[in-house]
């Protein structure tokens, strides 16, 4: 103990000198990012830089640049988008999030300065050949990003003990980003008016698989109530505008997910809610849906023992508009917001990195997601 107490200040002085050299050299050799602070955050692991700042305070000869760098070190965060998700590029700014001191780049030459790297699962090669080969930096966090359900994406061997954080629609991921969410309405929002409707039940579907529970349920349901069908599966693909007009003209919409996975609740639910149709949910359990949206805002197929009983209920509600309108009570409190694919995930990741500098590791990604 006594020995350590003696060594500590000496060690910290050495560290301070090394950090200073790093900062000085990087400042001189790189003109792309004139902001000085970003180097402090990236070239010195956070705990070293924190010590350096303390050392500087007790040293009257330190330069003003170093002081500025130390102050910025804690807040500037650089996120490197290692691969564009599905090749889809998005704006590299988080203006709509009212966030400062978060920078995003797709310039791989900034690897050594990045606090976080974002990897999109579907774009990782099977042999991990497009993952960084460079030595892992001690302060750097690698983030796994995937919005496909386990049934729609495949585990890649070798991804355990690679990532530090998960960014996914699942609420138990480190950076949860659902497909949609409800926000309080403000005085600027128009009050809800039910769109004119001339159909009872509609479904728009492109991916048709007879083994999917949703197809089996539809085949049963249509025996008892007319279902208006659209989409590629029915040879009737819709434009965005046609999608909107179709959904709003229906009292109920079949929000049938293609797989039943924890928290896997997509725009198939949020879009009709936003447009003004009542979703009939098929996917995870009602209880899970209620973790995302109000219990009285939707119908769940499991609320009925048979498709026939559901059909009877829909036909009843068709004749009882006052009861039907109860499904929209939530509209006076909340409005639906959609997640902007890629950008929102990156911005939330950057913010998370800013606020969580500690150690974190995902040891069993494949077990957690596909287990
Ligand atoms: C944005 O952030 C500033 C400073 O933290 C705050 O004063 C302002 O209210 C925020 N604006 C919004 C729309 O959240
Ligand atoms: C990130 O995860 C890797 C792999 O588990 C680990 O070696 C590394 O120390 C972690 N880094 C941080 C900053 O948490």
XYZ file of C-alpha atoms and ligand atoms in Angstrom:
399
model
C 0.000 0.000 0.000
C 2.706 2.440 0.995
C 4.655 1.549 -2.095
C 1.585 2.150 -4.301
C 0.927 5.482 -2.658
C 4.437 6.480 -3.555
C 4.236 5.173 -7.124
C 0.830 6.626 -7.980
C 1.823 10.260 -8.545
C 4.871 9.161 -10.541
C 2.776 6.926 -12.788
C 0.241 9.634 -13.344
C 2.941 12.096 -14.316
C 4.222 9.671 -16.939
C 0.701 9.115 -18.213
C 0.138 12.850 -18.363
C 3.261 13.375 -20.451
C 2.285 10.539 -22.818
C -1.210 11.897 -23.236
C 0.148 15.348 -23.844
C 2.417 14.010 -26.592
C -0.483 12.129 -28.165
C -2.672 15.191 -28.119
C 0.008 17.430 -29.448
C 0.956 15.078 -32.296
C -2.602 14.345 -33.328
C -3.467 18.003 -33.268
C -0.589 18.770 -35.598
C -1.068 15.895 -38.006
C -4.805 16.016 -38.700
C -6.689 18.970 -40.080
C -9.962 17.219 -40.894
C -11.448 17.697 -37.459
C -10.281 21.034 -36.153
C -12.152 20.580 -32.883
C -9.480 19.806 -30.353
C -11.662 18.060 -27.842
C -12.362 14.988 -29.897
C -8.754 13.848 -29.738
C -8.684 14.027 -25.997
C -11.669 11.711 -25.790
C -10.274 9.218 -28.228
C -6.517 9.152 -27.883
C -6.556 8.801 -24.130
C -8.786 6.193 -22.610
C -11.269 8.058 -20.447
C -9.730 7.106 -17.102
C -6.263 8.227 -18.174
C -7.563 11.532 -19.467
C -9.427 12.124 -16.243
C -6.189 11.661 -14.310
C -4.368 13.906 -16.761
C -6.859 16.680 -16.124
C -6.217 16.446 -12.383
C -2.466 16.510 -12.895
C -2.758 19.561 -15.103
C -4.671 21.467 -12.494
C -1.817 21.202 -10.039
C 0.696 22.235 -12.668
C 0.793 26.026 -13.215
C 2.797 25.710 -16.475
C 0.262 23.771 -18.555
C -0.937 25.224 -21.845
C -4.458 26.521 -22.373
C -5.030 24.040 -25.232
C -4.579 21.145 -22.892
C -7.051 22.599 -20.451
C -9.631 23.013 -23.191
C -9.047 19.458 -24.352
C -9.507 18.076 -20.869
C -12.778 19.895 -20.445
C -14.140 18.544 -23.733
C -12.877 15.049 -23.226
C -15.933 13.842 -21.368
C -18.564 15.076 -23.789
C -17.393 14.734 -27.391
C -18.357 11.382 -28.809
C -17.537 9.970 -32.221
C -19.588 7.129 -33.689
C -18.223 5.352 -36.745
C -20.849 3.751 -38.999
C -18.788 0.766 -40.097
C -21.389 -0.392 -42.621
C -24.493 1.304 -43.975
C -27.467 -0.869 -42.979
C -28.629 -2.679 -46.149
C -26.463 -0.122 -47.972
C -29.002 2.538 -46.965
C -27.375 5.898 -46.228
C -28.851 8.376 -43.812
C -27.989 11.894 -42.681
C -25.033 11.895 -40.325
C -26.524 14.371 -37.898
C -28.756 14.137 -34.876
C -30.312 17.583 -35.160
C -33.827 16.319 -34.566
C -32.637 14.781 -31.289
C -31.433 18.091 -29.910
C -28.100 16.472 -29.183
C -24.778 18.186 -28.996
C -21.249 16.860 -28.928
C -22.152 13.745 -30.884
C -20.419 13.237 -34.189
C -21.039 10.511 -36.717
C -18.900 9.470 -39.630
C -18.514 6.653 -42.139
C -14.827 7.440 -42.649
C -13.034 4.262 -41.567
C -9.723 6.122 -41.286
C -11.131 7.659 -38.085
C -11.219 4.222 -36.462
C -8.660 5.191 -33.846
C -10.724 8.153 -32.715
C -14.143 6.482 -32.597
C -15.746 5.830 -29.216
C -18.171 3.468 -30.859
C -18.516 1.424 -34.039
C -21.925 0.508 -35.408
C -22.280 -2.863 -37.156
C -25.449 -3.930 -38.957
C -26.016 -7.638 -38.527
C -27.264 -8.384 -42.044
C -24.212 -6.690 -43.538
C -21.626 -8.691 -41.586
C -20.022 -11.296 -43.840
C -20.283 -14.885 -42.685
C -16.527 -15.154 -42.191
C -16.452 -11.730 -40.435
C -14.139 -10.664 -43.262
C -15.560 -7.134 -43.342
C -15.109 -6.509 -39.621
C -12.183 -4.335 -38.488
C -8.842 -6.097 -38.390
C -7.196 -3.345 -36.375
C -6.379 -3.868 -32.704
C -9.322 -3.139 -30.460
C -8.968 0.155 -28.564
C -9.547 -0.050 -24.851
C -12.167 2.701 -24.658
C -13.977 1.722 -27.870
C -17.360 -0.007 -27.888
C -18.615 -2.130 -30.743
C -22.356 -2.001 -31.197
C -24.481 -4.750 -32.744
C -27.461 -3.341 -34.644
C -30.315 -5.507 -35.948
C -34.018 -4.816 -36.481
C -34.917 -8.172 -38.009
C -36.570 -10.787 -35.810
C -34.577 -13.924 -34.941
C -36.715 -15.839 -37.448
C -35.767 -13.370 -40.198
C -32.059 -13.164 -39.497
C -29.438 -15.782 -38.850
C -26.824 -16.207 -36.161
C -23.277 -15.791 -37.440
C -20.695 -18.005 -35.741
C -17.978 -16.034 -34.013
C -20.087 -13.081 -32.892
C -20.017 -13.954 -29.210
C -17.524 -11.873 -27.208
C -17.208 -9.350 -30.014
C -19.710 -6.650 -29.168
C -20.095 -4.372 -26.175
C -23.659 -3.215 -26.781
C -26.834 -4.287 -28.550
C -29.127 -1.929 -30.443
C -32.400 -3.641 -31.294
C -36.187 -3.325 -31.038
C -36.112 -5.567 -27.967
C -36.720 -3.588 -24.801
C -34.034 -5.551 -22.976
C -31.301 -4.539 -25.394
C -28.747 -1.973 -24.242
C -30.033 0.629 -26.685
C -33.678 -0.281 -27.293
C -35.184 1.311 -30.406
C -38.689 0.008 -31.147
C -40.235 0.425 -34.607
C -42.613 3.019 -33.222
C -43.645 4.621 -29.967
C -46.284 6.894 -28.467
C -45.546 10.454 -27.528
C -47.814 12.848 -25.650
C -49.902 15.126 -27.866
C -49.259 18.839 -27.567
C -51.577 21.814 -28.027
C -50.261 22.161 -31.599
C -51.546 18.712 -32.616
C -54.897 18.534 -34.376
C -57.504 16.580 -32.486
C -58.362 13.174 -33.929
C -61.149 12.879 -36.469
C -62.161 9.413 -37.627
C -61.491 9.023 -41.381
C -64.496 8.009 -43.535
C -64.642 4.228 -43.836
C -66.262 1.878 -46.310
C -64.612 -1.430 -45.368
C -64.602 -3.492 -42.203
C -61.381 -5.531 -42.327
C -58.272 -5.059 -44.505
C -54.909 -6.691 -44.880
C -51.895 -5.667 -46.957
C -49.231 -8.329 -47.221
C -46.272 -9.010 -49.465
C -44.426 -11.943 -47.917
C -46.684 -15.016 -48.206
C -45.747 -18.231 -46.450
C -48.461 -20.861 -45.934
C -46.616 -22.068 -42.827
C -46.890 -18.703 -41.123
C -49.445 -18.598 -38.380
C -50.802 -15.372 -39.842
C -51.706 -17.033 -43.151
C -53.436 -19.898 -41.368
C -55.359 -17.454 -39.209
C -56.372 -15.380 -42.222
C -57.612 -18.485 -44.050
C -59.832 -19.237 -41.068
C -61.008 -15.678 -40.515
C -62.088 -15.072 -44.104
C -64.637 -17.878 -43.779
C -66.570 -15.713 -41.324
C -65.974 -12.106 -42.384
C -64.912 -10.461 -45.619
C -61.239 -9.431 -45.601
C -60.134 -6.894 -48.234
C -56.649 -7.914 -49.293
C -53.859 -6.006 -51.054
C -50.110 -6.142 -51.524
C -47.711 -8.209 -53.570
C -49.017 -11.482 -52.142
C -52.362 -10.679 -53.780
C -50.911 -9.189 -56.958
C -51.953 -5.719 -55.760
C -48.848 -3.808 -54.695
C -49.617 -0.358 -53.259
C -47.747 2.930 -53.435
C -47.226 4.821 -50.176
C -50.203 7.037 -50.921
C -52.407 4.069 -51.830
C -51.310 2.323 -48.645
C -52.378 5.328 -46.600
C -55.740 5.700 -48.383
C -56.478 2.001 -48.131
C -55.706 1.698 -44.427
C -57.725 4.739 -43.443
C -60.777 3.429 -45.324
C -60.885 0.287 -43.126
C -62.284 0.019 -39.616
C -59.892 -2.778 -38.711
C -56.501 -3.728 -40.031
C -54.770 -7.096 -39.679
C -51.466 -6.142 -38.026
C -50.119 -9.650 -38.451
C -46.389 -9.977 -37.833
C -44.481 -12.575 -39.846
C -42.948 -14.053 -36.701
C -43.741 -14.339 -33.033
C -40.735 -12.951 -31.189
C -40.242 -11.016 -28.014
C -41.080 -7.297 -28.562
C -41.211 -7.795 -32.327
C -43.921 -5.240 -33.030
C -43.400 -3.379 -36.274
C -44.872 -0.640 -38.431
C -47.592 -3.180 -39.278
C -49.061 -2.059 -35.952
C -47.883 1.537 -35.683
C -48.897 2.625 -39.198
C -52.619 1.811 -38.913
C -52.684 3.299 -35.409
C -51.236 6.504 -36.786
C -53.476 6.589 -39.873
C -56.642 5.832 -37.881
C -57.547 2.159 -38.149
C -57.837 -0.327 -35.275
C -55.068 -2.937 -35.357
C -55.834 -6.604 -34.873
C -52.563 -7.901 -33.498
C -50.977 -11.261 -34.182
C -47.396 -11.706 -33.029
C -46.149 -11.786 -29.444
C -48.623 -12.044 -26.555
C -51.188 -9.365 -25.672
C -49.241 -8.720 -22.480
C -46.177 -7.868 -24.527
C -48.158 -5.510 -26.756
C -49.475 -3.787 -23.648
C -45.903 -2.917 -22.774
C -45.845 -0.770 -25.914
C -49.396 0.512 -26.495
C -52.544 1.002 -24.357
C -54.562 -2.160 -23.690
C -57.773 -0.654 -25.147
C -56.206 0.590 -28.381
C -56.138 -2.763 -30.183
C -57.662 -6.223 -30.527
C -55.452 -9.279 -30.114
C -56.272 -12.515 -31.917
C -55.665 -14.374 -28.641
C -58.593 -12.465 -27.086
C -60.803 -15.015 -28.850
C -60.739 -18.779 -28.739
C -61.507 -19.047 -32.468
C -61.263 -16.937 -35.606
C -65.028 -17.223 -35.881
C -65.525 -15.530 -32.501
C -63.214 -12.711 -33.549
C -65.224 -12.301 -36.774
C -68.452 -12.124 -34.768
C -66.994 -9.415 -32.563
C -65.891 -7.376 -35.593
C -69.336 -7.655 -37.161
C -70.862 -6.534 -33.856
C -68.540 -3.510 -33.608
C -69.417 -2.627 -37.197
C -73.001 -2.094 -36.002
C -72.022 -0.274 -32.800
C -70.024 2.834 -33.716
C -69.938 4.251 -30.170
C -68.242 1.105 -28.919
C -65.915 1.087 -31.908
C -64.852 4.686 -31.162
C -63.565 3.598 -27.729
C -60.534 2.113 -29.477
C -59.397 5.660 -30.246
C -59.554 7.059 -26.716
C -55.745 6.999 -26.584
C -55.642 9.528 -29.436
C -56.503 12.365 -27.042
C -53.347 11.602 -25.059
C -50.780 10.206 -27.483
C -49.582 10.331 -31.047
C -47.620 7.678 -32.923
C -44.030 8.328 -33.873
C -42.178 6.117 -36.324
C -38.515 5.321 -35.932
C -36.325 6.558 -38.778
C -34.363 3.462 -39.747
C -30.623 3.788 -39.265
C -30.385 7.424 -38.263
C -32.426 7.099 -35.064
C -30.477 4.002 -34.078
C -27.169 5.732 -34.678
C -28.190 8.864 -32.771
C -29.450 6.869 -29.797
C -26.246 4.856 -29.838
C -24.135 7.997 -29.848
C -26.092 9.392 -26.943
C -25.734 6.128 -25.044
C -21.970 6.103 -25.581
C -21.828 9.658 -24.296
C -23.579 8.743 -21.075
C -22.106 5.285 -20.447
C -18.337 5.181 -20.485
C -17.933 2.103 -18.343
C -17.029 -1.428 -19.316
C -19.709 -3.483 -21.013
C -19.593 -6.698 -23.003
C -22.085 -8.952 -24.787
C -20.766 -12.413 -24.119
C -23.512 -14.558 -25.592
C -25.160 -12.645 -28.402
C -26.253 -15.765 -30.236
C -27.770 -17.284 -27.098
C -29.545 -14.062 -26.158
C -31.071 -13.496 -29.582
C -31.466 -16.928 -31.107
C -31.297 -19.165 -28.038
C -32.895 21.398 -26.552
O -31.871 21.491 -25.585
C -31.808 22.740 -24.924
C -30.575 22.734 -24.048
O -30.464 21.549 -23.288
C -33.109 22.975 -24.134
O -33.078 24.226 -23.485
C -34.272 22.940 -25.144
O -35.494 23.047 -24.436
C -34.263 21.626 -25.936
N -35.286 21.654 -26.967
C -36.091 20.615 -27.213
C -37.055 20.794 -28.321
O -36.055 19.586 -26.565
C -15.744 -4.594 -25.338
O -15.949 -5.984 -25.497
C -14.750 -6.726 -25.728
C -15.152 -8.156 -26.028
O -15.887 -8.722 -24.978
C -13.859 -6.565 -24.520
O -12.648 -7.256 -24.739
C -13.569 -5.090 -24.313
O -12.775 -4.911 -23.159
C -14.856 -4.306 -24.156
N -14.561 -2.879 -24.068
C -15.250 -2.031 -23.313
C -14.812 -0.602 -23.355
O -16.221 -2.330 -22.646
